[in-house]
Structure formats: structure tokens, C-alpha cells
mmCIF file of C-alpha atoms in Angstrom:
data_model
loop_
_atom_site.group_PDB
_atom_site.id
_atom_site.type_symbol
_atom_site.label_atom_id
_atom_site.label_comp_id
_atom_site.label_asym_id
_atom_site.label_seq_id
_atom_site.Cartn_x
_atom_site.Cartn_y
_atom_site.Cartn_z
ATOM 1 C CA UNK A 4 0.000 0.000 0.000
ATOM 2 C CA UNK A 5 1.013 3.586 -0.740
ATOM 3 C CA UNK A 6 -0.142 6.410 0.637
ATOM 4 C CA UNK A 7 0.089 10.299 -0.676
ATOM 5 C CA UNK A 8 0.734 13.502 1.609
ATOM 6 C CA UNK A 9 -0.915 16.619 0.337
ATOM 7 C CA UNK A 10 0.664 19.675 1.801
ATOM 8 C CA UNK A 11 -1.612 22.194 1.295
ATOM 9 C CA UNK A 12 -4.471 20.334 2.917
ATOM 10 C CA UNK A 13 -1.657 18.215 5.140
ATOM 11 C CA UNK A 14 -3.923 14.792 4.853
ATOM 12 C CA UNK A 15 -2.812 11.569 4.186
ATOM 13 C CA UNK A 16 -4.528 9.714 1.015
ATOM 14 C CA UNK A 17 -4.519 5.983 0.795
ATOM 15 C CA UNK A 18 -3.148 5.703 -2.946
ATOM 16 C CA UNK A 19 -5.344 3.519 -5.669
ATOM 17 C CA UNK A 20 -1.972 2.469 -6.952
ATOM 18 C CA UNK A 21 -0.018 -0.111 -5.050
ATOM 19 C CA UNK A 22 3.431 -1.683 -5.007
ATOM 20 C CA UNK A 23 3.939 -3.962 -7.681
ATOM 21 C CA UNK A 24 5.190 -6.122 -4.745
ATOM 22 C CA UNK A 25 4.855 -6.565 -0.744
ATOM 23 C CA UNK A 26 8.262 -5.383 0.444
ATOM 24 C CA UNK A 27 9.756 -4.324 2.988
ATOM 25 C CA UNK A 28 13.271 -2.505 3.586
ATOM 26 C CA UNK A 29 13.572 -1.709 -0.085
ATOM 27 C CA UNK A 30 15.016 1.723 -1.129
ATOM 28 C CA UNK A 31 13.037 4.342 -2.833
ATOM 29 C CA UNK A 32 14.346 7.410 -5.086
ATOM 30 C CA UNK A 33 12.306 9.604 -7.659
ATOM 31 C CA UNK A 34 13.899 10.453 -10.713
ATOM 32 C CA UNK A 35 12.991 11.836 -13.955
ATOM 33 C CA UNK A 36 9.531 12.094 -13.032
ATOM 34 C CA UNK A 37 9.833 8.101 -12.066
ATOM 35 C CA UNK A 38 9.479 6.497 -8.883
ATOM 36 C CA UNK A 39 11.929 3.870 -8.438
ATOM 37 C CA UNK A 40 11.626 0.731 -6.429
ATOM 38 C CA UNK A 41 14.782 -1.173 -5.459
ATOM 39 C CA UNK A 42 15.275 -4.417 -3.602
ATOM 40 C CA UNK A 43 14.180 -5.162 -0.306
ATOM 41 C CA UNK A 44 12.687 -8.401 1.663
ATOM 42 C CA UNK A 45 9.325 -9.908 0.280
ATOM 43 C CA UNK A 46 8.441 -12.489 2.831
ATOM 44 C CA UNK A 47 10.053 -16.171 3.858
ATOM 45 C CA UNK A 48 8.643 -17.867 0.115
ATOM 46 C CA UNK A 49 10.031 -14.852 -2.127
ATOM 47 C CA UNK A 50 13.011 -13.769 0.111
ATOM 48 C CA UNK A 51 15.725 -11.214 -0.471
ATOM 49 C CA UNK A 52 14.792 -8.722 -4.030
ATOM 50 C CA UNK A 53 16.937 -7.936 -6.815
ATOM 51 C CA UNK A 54 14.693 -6.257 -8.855
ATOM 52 C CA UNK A 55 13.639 -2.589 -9.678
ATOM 53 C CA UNK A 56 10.416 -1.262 -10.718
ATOM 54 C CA UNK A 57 9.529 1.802 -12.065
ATOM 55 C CA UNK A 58 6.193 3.917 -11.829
ATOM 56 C CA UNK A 59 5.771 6.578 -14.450
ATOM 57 C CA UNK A 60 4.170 9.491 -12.857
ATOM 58 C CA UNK A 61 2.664 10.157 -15.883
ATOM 59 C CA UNK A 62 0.743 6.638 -16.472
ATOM 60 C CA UNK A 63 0.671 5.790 -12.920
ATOM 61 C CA UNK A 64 1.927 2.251 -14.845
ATOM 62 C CA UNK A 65 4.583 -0.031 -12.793
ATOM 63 C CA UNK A 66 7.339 -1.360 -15.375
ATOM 64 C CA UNK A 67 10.001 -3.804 -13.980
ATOM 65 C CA UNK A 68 13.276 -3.194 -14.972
ATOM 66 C CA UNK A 69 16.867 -4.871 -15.629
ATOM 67 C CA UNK A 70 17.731 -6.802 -12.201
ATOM 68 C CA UNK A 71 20.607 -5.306 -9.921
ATOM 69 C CA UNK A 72 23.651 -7.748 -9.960
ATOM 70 C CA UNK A 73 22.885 -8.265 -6.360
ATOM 71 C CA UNK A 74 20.097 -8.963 -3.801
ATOM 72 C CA UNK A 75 19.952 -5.980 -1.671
ATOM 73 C CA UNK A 76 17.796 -5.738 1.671
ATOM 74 C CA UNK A 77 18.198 -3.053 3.699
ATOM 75 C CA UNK A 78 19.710 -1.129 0.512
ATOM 76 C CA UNK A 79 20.524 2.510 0.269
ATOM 77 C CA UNK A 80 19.796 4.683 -2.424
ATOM 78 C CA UNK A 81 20.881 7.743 -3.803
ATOM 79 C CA UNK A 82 20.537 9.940 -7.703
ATOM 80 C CA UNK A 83 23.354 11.313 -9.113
ATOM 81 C CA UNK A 84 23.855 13.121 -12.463
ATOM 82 C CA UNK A 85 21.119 11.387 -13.125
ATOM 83 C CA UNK A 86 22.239 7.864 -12.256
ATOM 84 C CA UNK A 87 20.330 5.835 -9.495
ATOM 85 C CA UNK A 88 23.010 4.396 -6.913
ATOM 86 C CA UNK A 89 22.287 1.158 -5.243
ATOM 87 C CA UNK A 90 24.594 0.417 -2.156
ATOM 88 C CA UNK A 91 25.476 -1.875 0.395
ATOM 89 C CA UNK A 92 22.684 -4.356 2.194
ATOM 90 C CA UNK A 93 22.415 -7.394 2.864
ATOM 91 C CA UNK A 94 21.838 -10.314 0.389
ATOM 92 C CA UNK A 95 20.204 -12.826 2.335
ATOM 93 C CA UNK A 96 23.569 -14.056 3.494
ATOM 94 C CA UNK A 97 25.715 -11.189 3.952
ATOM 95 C CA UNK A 98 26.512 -7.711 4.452
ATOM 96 C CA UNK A 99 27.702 -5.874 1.288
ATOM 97 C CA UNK A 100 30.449 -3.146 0.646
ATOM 98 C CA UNK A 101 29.610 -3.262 -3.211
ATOM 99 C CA UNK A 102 27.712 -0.236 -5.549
ATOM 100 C CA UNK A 103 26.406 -0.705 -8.217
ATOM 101 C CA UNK A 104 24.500 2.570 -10.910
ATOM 102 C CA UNK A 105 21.852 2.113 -12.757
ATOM 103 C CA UNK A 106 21.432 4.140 -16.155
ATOM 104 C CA UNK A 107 18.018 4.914 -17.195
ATOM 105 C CA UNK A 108 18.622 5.041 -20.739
ATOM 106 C CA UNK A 109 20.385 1.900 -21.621
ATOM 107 C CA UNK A 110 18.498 0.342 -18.894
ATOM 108 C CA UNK A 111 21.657 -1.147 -17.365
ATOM 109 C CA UNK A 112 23.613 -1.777 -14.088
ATOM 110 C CA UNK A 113 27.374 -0.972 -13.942
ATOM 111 C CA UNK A 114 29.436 -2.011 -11.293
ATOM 112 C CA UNK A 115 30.940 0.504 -9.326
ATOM 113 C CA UNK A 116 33.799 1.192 -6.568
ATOM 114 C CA UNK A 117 32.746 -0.350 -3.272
ATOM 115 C CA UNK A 118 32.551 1.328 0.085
ATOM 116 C CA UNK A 119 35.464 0.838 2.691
ATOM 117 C CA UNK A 120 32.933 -0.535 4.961
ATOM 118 C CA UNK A 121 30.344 -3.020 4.653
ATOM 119 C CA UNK A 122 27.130 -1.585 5.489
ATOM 120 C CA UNK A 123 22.864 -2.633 5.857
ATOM 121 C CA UNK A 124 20.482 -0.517 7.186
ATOM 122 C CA UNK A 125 22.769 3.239 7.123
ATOM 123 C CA UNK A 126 21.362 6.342 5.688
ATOM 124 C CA UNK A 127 22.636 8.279 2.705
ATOM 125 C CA UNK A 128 22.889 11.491 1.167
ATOM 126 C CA UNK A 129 23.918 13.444 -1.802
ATOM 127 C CA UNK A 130 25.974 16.922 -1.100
ATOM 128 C CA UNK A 131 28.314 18.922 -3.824
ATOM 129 C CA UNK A 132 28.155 16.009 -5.816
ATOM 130 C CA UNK A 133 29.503 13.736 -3.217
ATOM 131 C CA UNK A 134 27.115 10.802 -2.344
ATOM 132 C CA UNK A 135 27.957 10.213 1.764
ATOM 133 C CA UNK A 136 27.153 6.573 3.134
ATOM 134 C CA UNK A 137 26.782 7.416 6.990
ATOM 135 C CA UNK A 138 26.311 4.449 9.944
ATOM 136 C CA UNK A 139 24.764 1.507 9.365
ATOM 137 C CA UNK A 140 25.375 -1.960 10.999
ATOM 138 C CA UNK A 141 27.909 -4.200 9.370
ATOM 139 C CA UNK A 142 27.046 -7.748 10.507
ATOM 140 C CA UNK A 143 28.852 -7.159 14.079
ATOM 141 C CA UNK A 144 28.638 -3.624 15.006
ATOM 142 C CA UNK A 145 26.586 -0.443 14.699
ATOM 143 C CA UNK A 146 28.914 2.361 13.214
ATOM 144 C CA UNK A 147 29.607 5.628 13.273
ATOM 145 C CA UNK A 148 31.707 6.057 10.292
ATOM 146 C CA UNK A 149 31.006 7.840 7.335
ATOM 147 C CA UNK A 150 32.656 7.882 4.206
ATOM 148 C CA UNK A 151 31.850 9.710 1.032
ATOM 149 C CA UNK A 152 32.276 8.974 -3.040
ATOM 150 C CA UNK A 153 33.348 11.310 -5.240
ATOM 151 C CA UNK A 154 32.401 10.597 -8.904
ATOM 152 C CA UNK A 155 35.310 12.986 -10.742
ATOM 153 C CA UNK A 156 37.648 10.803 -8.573
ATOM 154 C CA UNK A 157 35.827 7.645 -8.671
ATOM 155 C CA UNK A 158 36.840 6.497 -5.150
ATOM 156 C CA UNK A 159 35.577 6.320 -1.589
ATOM 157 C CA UNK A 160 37.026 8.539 1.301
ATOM 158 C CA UNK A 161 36.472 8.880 5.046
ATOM 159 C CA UNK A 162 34.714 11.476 6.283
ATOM 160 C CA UNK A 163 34.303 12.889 10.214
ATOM 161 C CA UNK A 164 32.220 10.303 12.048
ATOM 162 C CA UNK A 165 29.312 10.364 13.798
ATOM 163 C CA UNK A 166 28.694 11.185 17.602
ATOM 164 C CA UNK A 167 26.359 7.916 18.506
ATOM 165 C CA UNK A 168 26.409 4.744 16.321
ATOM 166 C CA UNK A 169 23.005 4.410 14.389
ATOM 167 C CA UNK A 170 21.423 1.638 12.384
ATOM 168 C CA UNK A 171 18.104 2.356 10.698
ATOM 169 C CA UNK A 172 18.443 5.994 10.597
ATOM 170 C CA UNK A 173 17.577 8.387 7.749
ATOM 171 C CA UNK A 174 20.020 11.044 6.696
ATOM 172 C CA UNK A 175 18.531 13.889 4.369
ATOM 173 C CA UNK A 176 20.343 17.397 2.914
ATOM 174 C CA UNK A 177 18.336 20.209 3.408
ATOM 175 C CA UNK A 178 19.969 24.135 3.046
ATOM 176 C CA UNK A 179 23.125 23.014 1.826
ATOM 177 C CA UNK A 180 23.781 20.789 5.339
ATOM 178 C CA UNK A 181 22.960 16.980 6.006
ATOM 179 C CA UNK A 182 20.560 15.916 8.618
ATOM 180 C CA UNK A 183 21.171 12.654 10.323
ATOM 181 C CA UNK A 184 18.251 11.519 12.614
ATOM 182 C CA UNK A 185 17.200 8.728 14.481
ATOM 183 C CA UNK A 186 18.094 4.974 14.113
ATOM 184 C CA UNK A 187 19.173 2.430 16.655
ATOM 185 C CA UNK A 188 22.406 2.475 18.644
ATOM 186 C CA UNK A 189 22.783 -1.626 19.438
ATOM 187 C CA UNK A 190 20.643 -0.711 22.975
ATOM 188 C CA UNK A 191 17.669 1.607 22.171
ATOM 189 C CA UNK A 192 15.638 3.772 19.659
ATOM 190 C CA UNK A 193 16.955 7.581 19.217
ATOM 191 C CA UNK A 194 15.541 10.861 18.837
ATOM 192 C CA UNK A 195 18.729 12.596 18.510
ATOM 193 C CA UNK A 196 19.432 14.561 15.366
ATOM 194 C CA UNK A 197 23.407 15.292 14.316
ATOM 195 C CA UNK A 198 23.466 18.055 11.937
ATOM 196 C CA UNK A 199 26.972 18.671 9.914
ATOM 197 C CA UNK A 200 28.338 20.200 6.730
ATOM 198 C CA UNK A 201 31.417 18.878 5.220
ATOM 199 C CA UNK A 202 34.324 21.686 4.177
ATOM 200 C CA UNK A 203 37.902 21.211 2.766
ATOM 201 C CA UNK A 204 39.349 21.139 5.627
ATOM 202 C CA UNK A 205 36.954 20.474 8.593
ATOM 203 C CA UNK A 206 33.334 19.374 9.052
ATOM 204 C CA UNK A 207 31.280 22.033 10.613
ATOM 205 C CA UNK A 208 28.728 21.212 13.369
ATOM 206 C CA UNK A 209 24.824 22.324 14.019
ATOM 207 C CA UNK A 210 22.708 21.854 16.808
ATOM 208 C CA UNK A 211 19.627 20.477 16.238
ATOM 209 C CA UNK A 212 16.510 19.311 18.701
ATOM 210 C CA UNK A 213 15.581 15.998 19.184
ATOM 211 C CA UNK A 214 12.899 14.718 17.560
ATOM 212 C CA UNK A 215 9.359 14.236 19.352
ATOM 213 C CA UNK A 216 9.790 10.547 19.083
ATOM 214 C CA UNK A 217 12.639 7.772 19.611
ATOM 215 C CA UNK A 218 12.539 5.638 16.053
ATOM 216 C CA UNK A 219 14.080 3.953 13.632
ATOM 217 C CA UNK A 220 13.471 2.712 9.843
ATOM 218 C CA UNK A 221 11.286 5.398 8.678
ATOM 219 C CA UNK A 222 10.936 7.414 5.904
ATOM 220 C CA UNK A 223 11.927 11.295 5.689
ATOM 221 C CA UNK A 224 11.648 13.678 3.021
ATOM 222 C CA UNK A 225 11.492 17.831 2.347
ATOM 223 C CA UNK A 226 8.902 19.507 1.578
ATOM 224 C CA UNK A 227 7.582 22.965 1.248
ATOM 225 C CA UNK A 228 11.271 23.885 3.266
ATOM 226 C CA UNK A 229 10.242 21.482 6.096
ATOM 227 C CA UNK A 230 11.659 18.585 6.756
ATOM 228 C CA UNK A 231 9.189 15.494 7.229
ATOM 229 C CA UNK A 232 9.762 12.183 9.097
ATOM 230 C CA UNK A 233 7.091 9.597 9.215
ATOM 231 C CA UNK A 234 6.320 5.945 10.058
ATOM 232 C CA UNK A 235 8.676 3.537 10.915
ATOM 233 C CA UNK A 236 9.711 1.923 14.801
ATOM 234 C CA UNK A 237 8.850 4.031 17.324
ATOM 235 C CA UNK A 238 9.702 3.724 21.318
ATOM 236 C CA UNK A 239 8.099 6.488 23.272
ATOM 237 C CA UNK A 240 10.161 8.591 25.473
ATOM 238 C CA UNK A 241 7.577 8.660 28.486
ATOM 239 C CA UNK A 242 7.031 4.872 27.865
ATOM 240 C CA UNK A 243 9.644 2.729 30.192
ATOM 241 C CA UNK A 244 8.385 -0.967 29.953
ATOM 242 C CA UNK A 245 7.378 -1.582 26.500
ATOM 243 C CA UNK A 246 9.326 -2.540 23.341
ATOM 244 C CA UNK A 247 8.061 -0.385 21.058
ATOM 245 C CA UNK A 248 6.319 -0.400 18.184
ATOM 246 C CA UNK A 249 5.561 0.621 14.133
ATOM 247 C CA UNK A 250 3.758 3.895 14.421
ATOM 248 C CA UNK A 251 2.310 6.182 11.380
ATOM 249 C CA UNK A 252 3.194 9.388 13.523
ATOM 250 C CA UNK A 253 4.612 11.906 11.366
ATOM 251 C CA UNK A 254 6.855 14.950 12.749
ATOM 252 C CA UNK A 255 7.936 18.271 11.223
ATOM 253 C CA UNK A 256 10.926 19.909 12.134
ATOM 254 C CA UNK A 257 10.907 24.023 10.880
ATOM 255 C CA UNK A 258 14.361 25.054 10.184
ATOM 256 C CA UNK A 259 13.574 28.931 10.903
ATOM 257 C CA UNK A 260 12.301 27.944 13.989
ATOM 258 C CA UNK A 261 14.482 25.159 14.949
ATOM 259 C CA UNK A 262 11.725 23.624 16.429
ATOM 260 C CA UNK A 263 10.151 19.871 15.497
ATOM 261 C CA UNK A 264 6.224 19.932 15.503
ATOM 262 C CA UNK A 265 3.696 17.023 15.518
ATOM 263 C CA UNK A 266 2.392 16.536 11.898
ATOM 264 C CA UNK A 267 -0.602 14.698 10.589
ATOM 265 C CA UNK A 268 -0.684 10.548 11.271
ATOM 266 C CA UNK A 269 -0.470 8.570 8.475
ATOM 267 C CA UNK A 270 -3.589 6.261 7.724
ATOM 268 C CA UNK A 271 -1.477 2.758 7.880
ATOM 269 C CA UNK A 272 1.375 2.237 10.329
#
């Protein structure tokens, strides 16, 4: 099931059109005026997904595309000069390191330099060209490293590392700086928000608030010069005995402001 955020109105829609498959953990980019669809985890009889799909926001009309050369769950994905990046995951049996770009026109994957680290579950984000892999959980531990590829150069390099080590965060650019929020630290949900810009010769630091809830694997987005986080695993911060659970609250955070506000609940956790 999709569902489709209207701004002006801020209401949730339950979408007529639907996945072209249950999945879960896949990674999600629009491009061109296409929504792309890659990999992910369809259930114990399908398993770990190679595949990408395409919806034409034109047609509203799912097309399956070439395969990726690997299975990727917990993928990350990222546009670049008009290339869709897969990285890292996990193929069913392993953590990757390996990248791989898809081209839209010849409708083709080409293998590309891998990461220094392998990598499932870590956010990523596109800044000056750069595309900067950041945490994640590599089969053992939950990291705090983040590294950064540089097309022109065609090579990974390490970049200043996070504060706390976080696995199923979301990490988004917004005014020329990269947001880093949430995820899991190996003991419990977080709320916290690192906030950095990367410079020639140092990485500069912002403060940012927490956000209003503890959770990890969600989606985030900007929008109208807000930045949006919604869904995912959510662990209250009031809430001392319970596990958690998947949640369809939605949170704002204003940049002017500095300030995170509730938002309007999604329809489907």
C-alpha cells in the first residue's frame, strides 16, 4: 500500500496504486519524473529482491526493470547526475560493501567502486556532488563512520564520524547541510538529530533538537522547506516498559524555527 501527503491540505490519502510487490526494507528514489523501487525483503517464500520497478508518474503504470547484480535488503539509495546508486545491504547471506548505478537510458547496471565498509540498514545522502554513506550496521557492530564517493575521482574517502552509532536511521540534505536523525544504537531507539556540513578542511557542526519521538526505519523527506519524518519503529520517550512499536506518527521539524512539531498521522502504520 502507498499512501500520498498533500501539503496544502496536510492529509494523508490511501493511494489507488499499489506496489507492484509486498516489500519491505527496499530503497526508494524519484527520478525523472519516475518512482523507483529497489530491492528489499518480500516475505520467507520470495526472500531477499533484486529487482527494480519503475512507476511513471505520468501513467501511474509499474514497469520492472533490468535486475541489480545483487540482492539488496536493507539497501541505500541515492541519484546522481542522473544515475540511481544502489549500495550496500544485505543479500540474504551477507553484508555488502559493493555499488552498483543504474542508467536509465540503456536500462543497465554498472558495477561501481565499493565502500570501505560493509554496510545494511545506514542512511545516505547526496551533497556537492559527493554521495555520503553514513552508519549503518555491518554484521557485528553499529557504526559511526562515514565515508563519502566522489564521482570525478571515482573512489571512496572517510569522512568525520558520527557522535552515537546508528542503524536504521535516515540522513537527508536540506539548506546546503545533512541531517542525520534517528536509528538504533545496538541498545535503544533515538531521537537525537546530528546536523553537519562537510568543508575542505573540517566538518562544521549544528545543533539540532531531538525529535518528538525515539525511532528507527522510517521514511523522511522535504517539503515545502520542512523537513518530514514519518512511520517507521517508534519507542516512546515517556514509555519505560514496553518494546516499542511501528507507528504512522509523522513529525515536522521548521528550520527557521528550529523547532520539530507534531504533523498529521499517516492512515497505515
Amino acid at each position: 500500500t502507498m499512501e500520498v501527503y498533500d501539503d496544502l491540505s496536510s492529509t494523508w490519502t490511501i493511494s489507488s496504486i499499489k506496489l507492484p510487490i509486498d516489500s519491505a526494507y527496499h530503497g526508494a528514489v524519484e527520478m525523472e519524473d519516475n518512482l523507483y523501487i529497489a530491492g528489499g525483503f518480500a516475505g520467507e517464500q520470495v526472500g531477499y529482491l533484486d529487482r527494480l520497478h519503475c512507476l511513471n508518474m505520468s501513467t501511474m503504470v509499474w514497469m520492472e526493470m533490468s535486475p541489480m547484480m545483487s540482492k539488496r535488503c536493507y539497501i541505500a539509495t541515492a541519484t546522481l547526475d542522473g544515475k540511481l546508486y544502489a549500495l550496500g545491504g544485505h543479500d540474504g547471506s551477507s553484508r555488502l560493501q559493493t555499488v552498483e548505478m543504474y542508467d536509465t537510458k540503456s536500462n543497465m547496471w554498472t558495477e561501481m567502486p565499493s565502500m570501505l565498509q560493509k554496510r545494511s540498514d545506514f542512511g545516505v545522502a547526496v551533497l556537492e556532488g559527493k554521495i555520503f554513506a553514513i552508519g549503518g550496521f555491518d554484521g557485528q557492530d553499529v557504526l559511526t563512520s562515514v565515508e563519502y564517493f566522489c564521482p570525478v575521482e571515482g573512489k571512496w574517502e572517510i569522512s568525520s564520524p558520527l557522535s552515537t552509532p546508528r542503524s536504521g536511521l535516515r540522513a537527508v540534505v536540506m539548506e546546503e547541510r545533512i541531517f542525520v536523525l534517528g536509528g538504533y544504537d545496538g541498545t535503544e531507539r533515538l531521537s537525537s538529530v546530528e546536523c553537519f556540513r562537510p568543508g575542505m578542511t573540517r566538518t562544521t557542526w549544528y545543533l539540532v533538537p531531538d525529535m518528538l519521538h525515539r525511532r528507527s526505519n522510517f521514511s523522511t523527506c522535504v517539503l515545502e522547506g520542512k523537513l518530514m519524518v514519518a512511520g517507521g519503529y517508534k519507542k516512546d520517550n515517556m514509555v519505560v516498559d514496553t518494546d516499542g512499536e511501528v507507528c504512522g506518527e509523522v513529525d515536522l521539524y521548521w528550520p527557521k524555527e528550529n523547532k520539530w512539531t507534531a504533523g498529521p498521522s499517516m492512515n497505515i502504520k
